[in-house]
mmCIF file of C-alpha atoms in Angstrom:
data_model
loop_
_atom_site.group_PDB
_atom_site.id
_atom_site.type_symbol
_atom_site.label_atom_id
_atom_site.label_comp_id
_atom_site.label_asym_id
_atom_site.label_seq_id
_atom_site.Cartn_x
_atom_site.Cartn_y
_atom_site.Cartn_z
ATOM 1 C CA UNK A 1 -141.802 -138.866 82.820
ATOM 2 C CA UNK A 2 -140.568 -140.183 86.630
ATOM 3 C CA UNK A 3 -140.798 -136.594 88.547
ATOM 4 C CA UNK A 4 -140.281 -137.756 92.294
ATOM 5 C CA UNK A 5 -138.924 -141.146 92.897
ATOM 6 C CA UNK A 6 -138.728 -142.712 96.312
ATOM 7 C CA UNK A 7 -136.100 -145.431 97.021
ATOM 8 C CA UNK A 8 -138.183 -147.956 98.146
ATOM 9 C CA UNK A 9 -141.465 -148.848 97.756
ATOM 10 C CA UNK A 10 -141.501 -151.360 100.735
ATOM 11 C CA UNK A 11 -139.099 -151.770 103.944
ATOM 12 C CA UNK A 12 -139.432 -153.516 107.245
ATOM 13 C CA UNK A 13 -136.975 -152.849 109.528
ATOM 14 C CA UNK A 14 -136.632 -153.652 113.576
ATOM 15 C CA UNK A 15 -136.849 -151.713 116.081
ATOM 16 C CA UNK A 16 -133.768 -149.164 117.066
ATOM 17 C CA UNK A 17 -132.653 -149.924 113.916
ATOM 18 C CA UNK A 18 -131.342 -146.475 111.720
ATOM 19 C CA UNK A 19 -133.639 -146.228 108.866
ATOM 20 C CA UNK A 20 -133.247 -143.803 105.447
ATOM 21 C CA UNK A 21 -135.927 -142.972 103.275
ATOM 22 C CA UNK A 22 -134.713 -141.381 100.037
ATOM 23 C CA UNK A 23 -136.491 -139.319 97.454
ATOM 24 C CA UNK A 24 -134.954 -137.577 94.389
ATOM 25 C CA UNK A 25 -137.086 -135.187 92.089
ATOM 26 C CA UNK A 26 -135.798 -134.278 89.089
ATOM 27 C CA UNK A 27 -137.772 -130.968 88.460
ATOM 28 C CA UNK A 28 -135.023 -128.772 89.939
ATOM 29 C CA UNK A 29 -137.825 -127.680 92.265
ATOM 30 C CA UNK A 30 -136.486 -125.790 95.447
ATOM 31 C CA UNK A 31 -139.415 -127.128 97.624
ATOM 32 C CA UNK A 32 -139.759 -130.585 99.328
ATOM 33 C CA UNK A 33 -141.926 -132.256 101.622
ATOM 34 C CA UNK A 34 -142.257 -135.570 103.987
ATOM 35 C CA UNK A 35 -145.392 -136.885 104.943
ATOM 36 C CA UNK A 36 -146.388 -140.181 106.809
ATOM 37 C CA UNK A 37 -150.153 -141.148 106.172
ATOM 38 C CA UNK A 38 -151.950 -143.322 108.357
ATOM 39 C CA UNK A 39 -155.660 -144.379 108.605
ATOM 40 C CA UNK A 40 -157.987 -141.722 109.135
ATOM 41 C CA UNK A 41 -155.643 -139.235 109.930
ATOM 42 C CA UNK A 42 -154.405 -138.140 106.596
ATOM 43 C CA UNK A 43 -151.443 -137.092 105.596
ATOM 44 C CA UNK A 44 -149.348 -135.451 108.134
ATOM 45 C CA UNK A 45 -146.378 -132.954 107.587
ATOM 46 C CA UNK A 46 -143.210 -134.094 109.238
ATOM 47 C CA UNK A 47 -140.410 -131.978 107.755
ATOM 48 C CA UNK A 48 -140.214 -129.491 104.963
ATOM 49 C CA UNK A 49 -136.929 -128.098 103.018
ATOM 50 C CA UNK A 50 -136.971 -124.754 100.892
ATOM 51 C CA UNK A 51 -133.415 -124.892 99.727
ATOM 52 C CA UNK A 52 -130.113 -127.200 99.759
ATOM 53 C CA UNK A 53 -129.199 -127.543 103.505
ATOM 54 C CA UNK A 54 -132.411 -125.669 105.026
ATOM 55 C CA UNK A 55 -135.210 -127.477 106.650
ATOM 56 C CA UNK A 56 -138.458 -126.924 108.910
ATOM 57 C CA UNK A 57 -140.077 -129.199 111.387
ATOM 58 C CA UNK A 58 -143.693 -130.147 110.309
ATOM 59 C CA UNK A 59 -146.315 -130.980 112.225
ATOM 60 C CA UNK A 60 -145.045 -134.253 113.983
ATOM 61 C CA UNK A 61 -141.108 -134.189 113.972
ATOM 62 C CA UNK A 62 -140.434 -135.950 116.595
ATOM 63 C CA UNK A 63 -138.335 -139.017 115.957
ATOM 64 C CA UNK A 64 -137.578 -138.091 113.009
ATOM 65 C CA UNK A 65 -134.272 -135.970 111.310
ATOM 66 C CA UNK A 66 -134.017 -134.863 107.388
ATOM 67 C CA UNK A 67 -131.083 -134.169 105.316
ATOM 68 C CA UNK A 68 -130.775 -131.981 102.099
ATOM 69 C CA UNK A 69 -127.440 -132.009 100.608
ATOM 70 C CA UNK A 70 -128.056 -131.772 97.007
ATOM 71 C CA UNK A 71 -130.966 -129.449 95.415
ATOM 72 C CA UNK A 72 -132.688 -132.669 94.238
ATOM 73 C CA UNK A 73 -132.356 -135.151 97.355
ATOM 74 C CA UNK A 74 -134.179 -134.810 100.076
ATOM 75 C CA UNK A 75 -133.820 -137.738 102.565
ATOM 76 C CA UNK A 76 -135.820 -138.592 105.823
ATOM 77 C CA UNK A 77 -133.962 -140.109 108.755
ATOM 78 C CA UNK A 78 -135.600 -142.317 111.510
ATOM 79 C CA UNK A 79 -132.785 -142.779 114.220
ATOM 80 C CA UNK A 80 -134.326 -145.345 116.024
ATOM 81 C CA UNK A 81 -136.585 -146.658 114.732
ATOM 82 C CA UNK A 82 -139.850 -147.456 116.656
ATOM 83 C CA UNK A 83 -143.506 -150.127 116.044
ATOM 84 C CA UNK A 84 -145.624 -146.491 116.225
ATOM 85 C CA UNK A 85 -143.523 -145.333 113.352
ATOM 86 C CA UNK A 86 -144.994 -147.974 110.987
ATOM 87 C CA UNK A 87 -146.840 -146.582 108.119
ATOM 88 C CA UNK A 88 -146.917 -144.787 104.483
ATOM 89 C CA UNK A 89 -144.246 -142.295 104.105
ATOM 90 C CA UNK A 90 -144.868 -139.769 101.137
ATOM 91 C CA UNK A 91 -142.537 -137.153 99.494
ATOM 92 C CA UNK A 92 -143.679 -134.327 97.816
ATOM 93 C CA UNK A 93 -142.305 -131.254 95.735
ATOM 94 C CA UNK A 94 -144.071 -128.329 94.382
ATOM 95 C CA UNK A 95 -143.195 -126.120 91.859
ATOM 96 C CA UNK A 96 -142.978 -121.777 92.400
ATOM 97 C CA UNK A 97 -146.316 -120.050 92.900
ATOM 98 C CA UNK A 98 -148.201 -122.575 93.890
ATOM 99 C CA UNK A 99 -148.219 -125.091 91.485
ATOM 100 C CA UNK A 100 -149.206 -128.647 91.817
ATOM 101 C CA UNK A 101 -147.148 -131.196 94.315
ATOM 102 C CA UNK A 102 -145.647 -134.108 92.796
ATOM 103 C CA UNK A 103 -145.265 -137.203 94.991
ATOM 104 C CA UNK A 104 -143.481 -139.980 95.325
ATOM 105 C CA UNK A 105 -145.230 -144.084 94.855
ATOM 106 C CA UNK A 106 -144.712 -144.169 98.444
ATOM 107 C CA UNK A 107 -142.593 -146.324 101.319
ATOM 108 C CA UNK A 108 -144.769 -148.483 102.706
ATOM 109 C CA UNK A 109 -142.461 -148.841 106.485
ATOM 110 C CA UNK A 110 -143.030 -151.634 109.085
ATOM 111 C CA UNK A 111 -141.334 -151.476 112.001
ATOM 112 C CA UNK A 112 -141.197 -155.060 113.907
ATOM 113 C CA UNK B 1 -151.279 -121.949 111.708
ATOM 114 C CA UNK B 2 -153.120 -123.766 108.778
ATOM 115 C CA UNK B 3 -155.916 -125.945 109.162
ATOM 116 C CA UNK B 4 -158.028 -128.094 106.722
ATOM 117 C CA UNK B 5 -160.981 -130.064 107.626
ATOM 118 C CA UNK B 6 -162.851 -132.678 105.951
ATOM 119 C CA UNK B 7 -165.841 -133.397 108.053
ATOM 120 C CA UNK B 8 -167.184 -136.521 105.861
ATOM 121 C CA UNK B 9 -164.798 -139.516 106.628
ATOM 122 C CA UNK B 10 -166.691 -141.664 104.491
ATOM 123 C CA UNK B 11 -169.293 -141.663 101.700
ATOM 124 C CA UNK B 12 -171.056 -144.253 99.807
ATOM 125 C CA UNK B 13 -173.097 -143.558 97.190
ATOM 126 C CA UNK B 14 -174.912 -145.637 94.575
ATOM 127 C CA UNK B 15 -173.659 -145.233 90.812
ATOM 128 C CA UNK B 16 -174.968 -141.944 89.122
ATOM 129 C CA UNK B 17 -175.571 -140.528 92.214
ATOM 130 C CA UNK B 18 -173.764 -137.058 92.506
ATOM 131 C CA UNK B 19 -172.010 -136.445 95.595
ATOM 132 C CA UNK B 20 -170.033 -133.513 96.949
ATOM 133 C CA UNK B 21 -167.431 -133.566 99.529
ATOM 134 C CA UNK B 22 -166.773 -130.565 101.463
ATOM 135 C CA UNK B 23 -163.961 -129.311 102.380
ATOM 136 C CA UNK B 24 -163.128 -125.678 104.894
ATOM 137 C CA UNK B 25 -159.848 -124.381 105.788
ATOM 138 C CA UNK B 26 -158.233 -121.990 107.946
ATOM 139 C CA UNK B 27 -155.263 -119.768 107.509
ATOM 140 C CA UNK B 28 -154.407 -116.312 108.163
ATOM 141 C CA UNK B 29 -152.854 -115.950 104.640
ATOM 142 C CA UNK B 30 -153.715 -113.001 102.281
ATOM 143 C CA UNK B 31 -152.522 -115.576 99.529
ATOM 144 C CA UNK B 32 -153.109 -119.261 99.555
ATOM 145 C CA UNK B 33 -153.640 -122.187 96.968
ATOM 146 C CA UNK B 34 -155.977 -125.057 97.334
ATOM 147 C CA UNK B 35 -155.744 -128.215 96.003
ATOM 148 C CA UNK B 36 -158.080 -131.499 95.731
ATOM 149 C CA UNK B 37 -155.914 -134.544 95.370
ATOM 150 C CA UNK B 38 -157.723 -138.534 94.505
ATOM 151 C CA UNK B 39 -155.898 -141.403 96.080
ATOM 152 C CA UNK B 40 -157.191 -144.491 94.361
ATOM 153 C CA UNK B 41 -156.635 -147.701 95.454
ATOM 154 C CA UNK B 42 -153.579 -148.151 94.239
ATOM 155 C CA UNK B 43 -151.987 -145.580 96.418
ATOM 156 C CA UNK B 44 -150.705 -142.948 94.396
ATOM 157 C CA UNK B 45 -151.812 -139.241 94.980
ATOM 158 C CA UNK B 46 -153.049 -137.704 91.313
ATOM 159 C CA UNK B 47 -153.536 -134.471 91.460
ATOM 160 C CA UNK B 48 -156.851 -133.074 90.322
ATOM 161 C CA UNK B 49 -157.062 -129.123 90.711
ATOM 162 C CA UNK B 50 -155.815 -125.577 91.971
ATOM 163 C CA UNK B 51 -157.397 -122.605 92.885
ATOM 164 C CA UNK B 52 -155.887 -119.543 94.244
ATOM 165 C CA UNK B 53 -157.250 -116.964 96.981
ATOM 166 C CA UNK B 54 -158.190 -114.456 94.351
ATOM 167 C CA UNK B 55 -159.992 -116.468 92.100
ATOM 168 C CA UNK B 56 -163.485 -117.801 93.354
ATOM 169 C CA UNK B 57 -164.596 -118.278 90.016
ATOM 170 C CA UNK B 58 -166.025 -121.851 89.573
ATOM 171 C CA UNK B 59 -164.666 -124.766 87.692
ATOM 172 C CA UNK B 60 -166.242 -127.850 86.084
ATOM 173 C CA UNK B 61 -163.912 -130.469 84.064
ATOM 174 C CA UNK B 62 -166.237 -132.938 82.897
ATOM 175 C CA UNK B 63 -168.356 -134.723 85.537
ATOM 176 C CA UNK B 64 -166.130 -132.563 88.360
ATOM 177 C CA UNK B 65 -166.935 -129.835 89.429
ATOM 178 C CA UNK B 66 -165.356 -127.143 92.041
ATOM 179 C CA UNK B 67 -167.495 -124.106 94.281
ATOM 180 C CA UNK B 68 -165.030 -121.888 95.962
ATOM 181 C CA UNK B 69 -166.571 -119.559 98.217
ATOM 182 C CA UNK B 70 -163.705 -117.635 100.352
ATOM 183 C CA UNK B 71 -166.981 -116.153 102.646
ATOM 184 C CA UNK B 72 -167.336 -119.552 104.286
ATOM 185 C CA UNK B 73 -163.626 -120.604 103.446
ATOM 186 C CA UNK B 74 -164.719 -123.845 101.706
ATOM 187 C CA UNK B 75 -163.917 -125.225 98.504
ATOM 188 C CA UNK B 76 -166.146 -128.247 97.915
ATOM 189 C CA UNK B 77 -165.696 -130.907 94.987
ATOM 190 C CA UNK B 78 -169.088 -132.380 93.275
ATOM 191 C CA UNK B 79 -168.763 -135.386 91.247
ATOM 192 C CA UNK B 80 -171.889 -135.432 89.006
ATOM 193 C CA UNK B 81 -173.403 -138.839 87.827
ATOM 194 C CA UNK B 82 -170.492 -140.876 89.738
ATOM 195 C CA UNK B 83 -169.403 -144.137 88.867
ATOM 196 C CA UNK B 84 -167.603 -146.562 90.442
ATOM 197 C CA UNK B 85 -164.272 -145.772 89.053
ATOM 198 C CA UNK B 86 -164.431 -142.450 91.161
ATOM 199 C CA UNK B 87 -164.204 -144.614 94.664
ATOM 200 C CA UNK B 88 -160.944 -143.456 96.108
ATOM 201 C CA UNK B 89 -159.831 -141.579 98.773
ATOM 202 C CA UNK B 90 -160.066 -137.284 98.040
ATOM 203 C CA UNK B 91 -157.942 -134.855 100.042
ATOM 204 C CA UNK B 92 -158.174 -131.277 100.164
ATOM 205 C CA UNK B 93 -155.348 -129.600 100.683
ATOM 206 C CA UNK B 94 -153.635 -125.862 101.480
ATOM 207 C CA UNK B 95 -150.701 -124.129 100.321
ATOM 208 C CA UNK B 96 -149.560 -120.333 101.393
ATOM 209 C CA UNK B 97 -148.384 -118.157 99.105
ATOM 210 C CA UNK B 98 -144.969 -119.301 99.190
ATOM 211 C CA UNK B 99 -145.705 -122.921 98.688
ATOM 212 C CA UNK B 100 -143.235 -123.553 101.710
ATOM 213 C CA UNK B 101 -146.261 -125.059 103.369
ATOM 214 C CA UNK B 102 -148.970 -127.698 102.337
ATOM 215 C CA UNK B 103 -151.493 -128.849 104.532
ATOM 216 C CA UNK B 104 -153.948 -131.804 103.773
ATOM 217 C CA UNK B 105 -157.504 -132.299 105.216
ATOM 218 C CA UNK B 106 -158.039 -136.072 106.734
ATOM 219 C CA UNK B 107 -159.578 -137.427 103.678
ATOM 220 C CA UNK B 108 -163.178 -138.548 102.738
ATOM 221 C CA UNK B 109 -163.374 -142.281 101.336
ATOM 222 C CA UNK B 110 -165.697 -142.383 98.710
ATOM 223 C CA UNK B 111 -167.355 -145.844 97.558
ATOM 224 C CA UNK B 112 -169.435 -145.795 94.181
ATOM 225 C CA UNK B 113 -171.478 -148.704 94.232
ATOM 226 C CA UNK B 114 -172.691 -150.449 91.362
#
């Protein structure tokens, strides 16, 4: 019944370091999402992706890159990694018409 | 630009209480979806409704129950006789017509005490 599945439930990484986050749904949903949720501030939009190989900044983009190569992948690239980038990471993918979003468990990141 | 607000940051309440938590939103959208989501403590996001922009017809599912009013561009969520099960964290959350957008409200942290 796994519908979005992130590749890690927790990292730590240092700082400058390259750092993937993967997430595969298996809903053939066009439609993905990455978040990063922090205290108080809720879940915030970095990057969205429509279709294989398109892509959207979000609300806070910068530091961040995404890749969509495959329909069902949708990965989330920090390319140096920073401390202020520490936090939950979410992806999401909704269905046509405004159905429901599925998420991830969730990649708990800390950044030493 | 979207916008969802969710003025209460937190709420405690005091079992079988009811308790609603507001939500209002912003968009320019003819069409639009909104969503509640519960984060428990646990940390995954379960999904717990859907309305769209042309139906403000009210829901109740059990002890939950939904008032959409697009006049004041709120859709508020009233648990009835809580209990402490329901303590989480609840996000509202809105979606354009083409879904290629969803934006969530900051989140009110409920506590049901015993």
């Amino acid at each position: 019944d796994v519908k979005v599945t992130q590749s890690s439930r927790y990292l730590v990484k240092r700082t400058g370091e390259k750092v993937f986050l993967e997430c595969v749904q298996d809903m053939d949903h066009e439609n993905m999402f990455w978040y990063r949720q922090d205290p108080g501030l809720g879940l915030r939009l970095i990057y969205f992706s429509y279709d294989v190989k398109m892509k959207e900044k979000g609300d806070i983009p910068e530091g961040y890159s995404v890749s969509r190569e495959k329909k069902e992948r949708f990965s989330l690239i920090l390319e140096s990694a920073s401390t202020n980038q520490t936090s939950m990471y979410l992806c999401a993918s909704p269905g046509q018409g405004g159905t429901e979003a599925f998420f991830g468990q969730g990649t708990r990141l800390t950044v030493v | 630009a979207q916008k969802v607000t969710q003025a209460q940051t937190e709420i405690s309440v005091v079992e079988k209480e009811d308790v609603t938590l507001d939500c209002v939103y912003e968009t320019r959208d003819t069409t639009y979806y909104l969503f509640w989501y519960k984060q428990p403590p646990s940390g995954e996001l379960v999904f717990l409704i859907r309305r769209n922009s042309f139906d403000e017809q009210n829901e109740i599912s059990g002890r939950y129950s939904w008032n959409f009013q697009k006049s004041t561009s709120s859709f508020n969520f009233t648990i009835t006789a809580s209990q402490v099960v329901d303590s989480a964290v609840y996000f509202c959350a809105l979606a354009p017509g083409s879904a290629r957008q969803l934006t969530f409200g900051s989140g009110t942290q409920l506590t049901v005490l015993p």
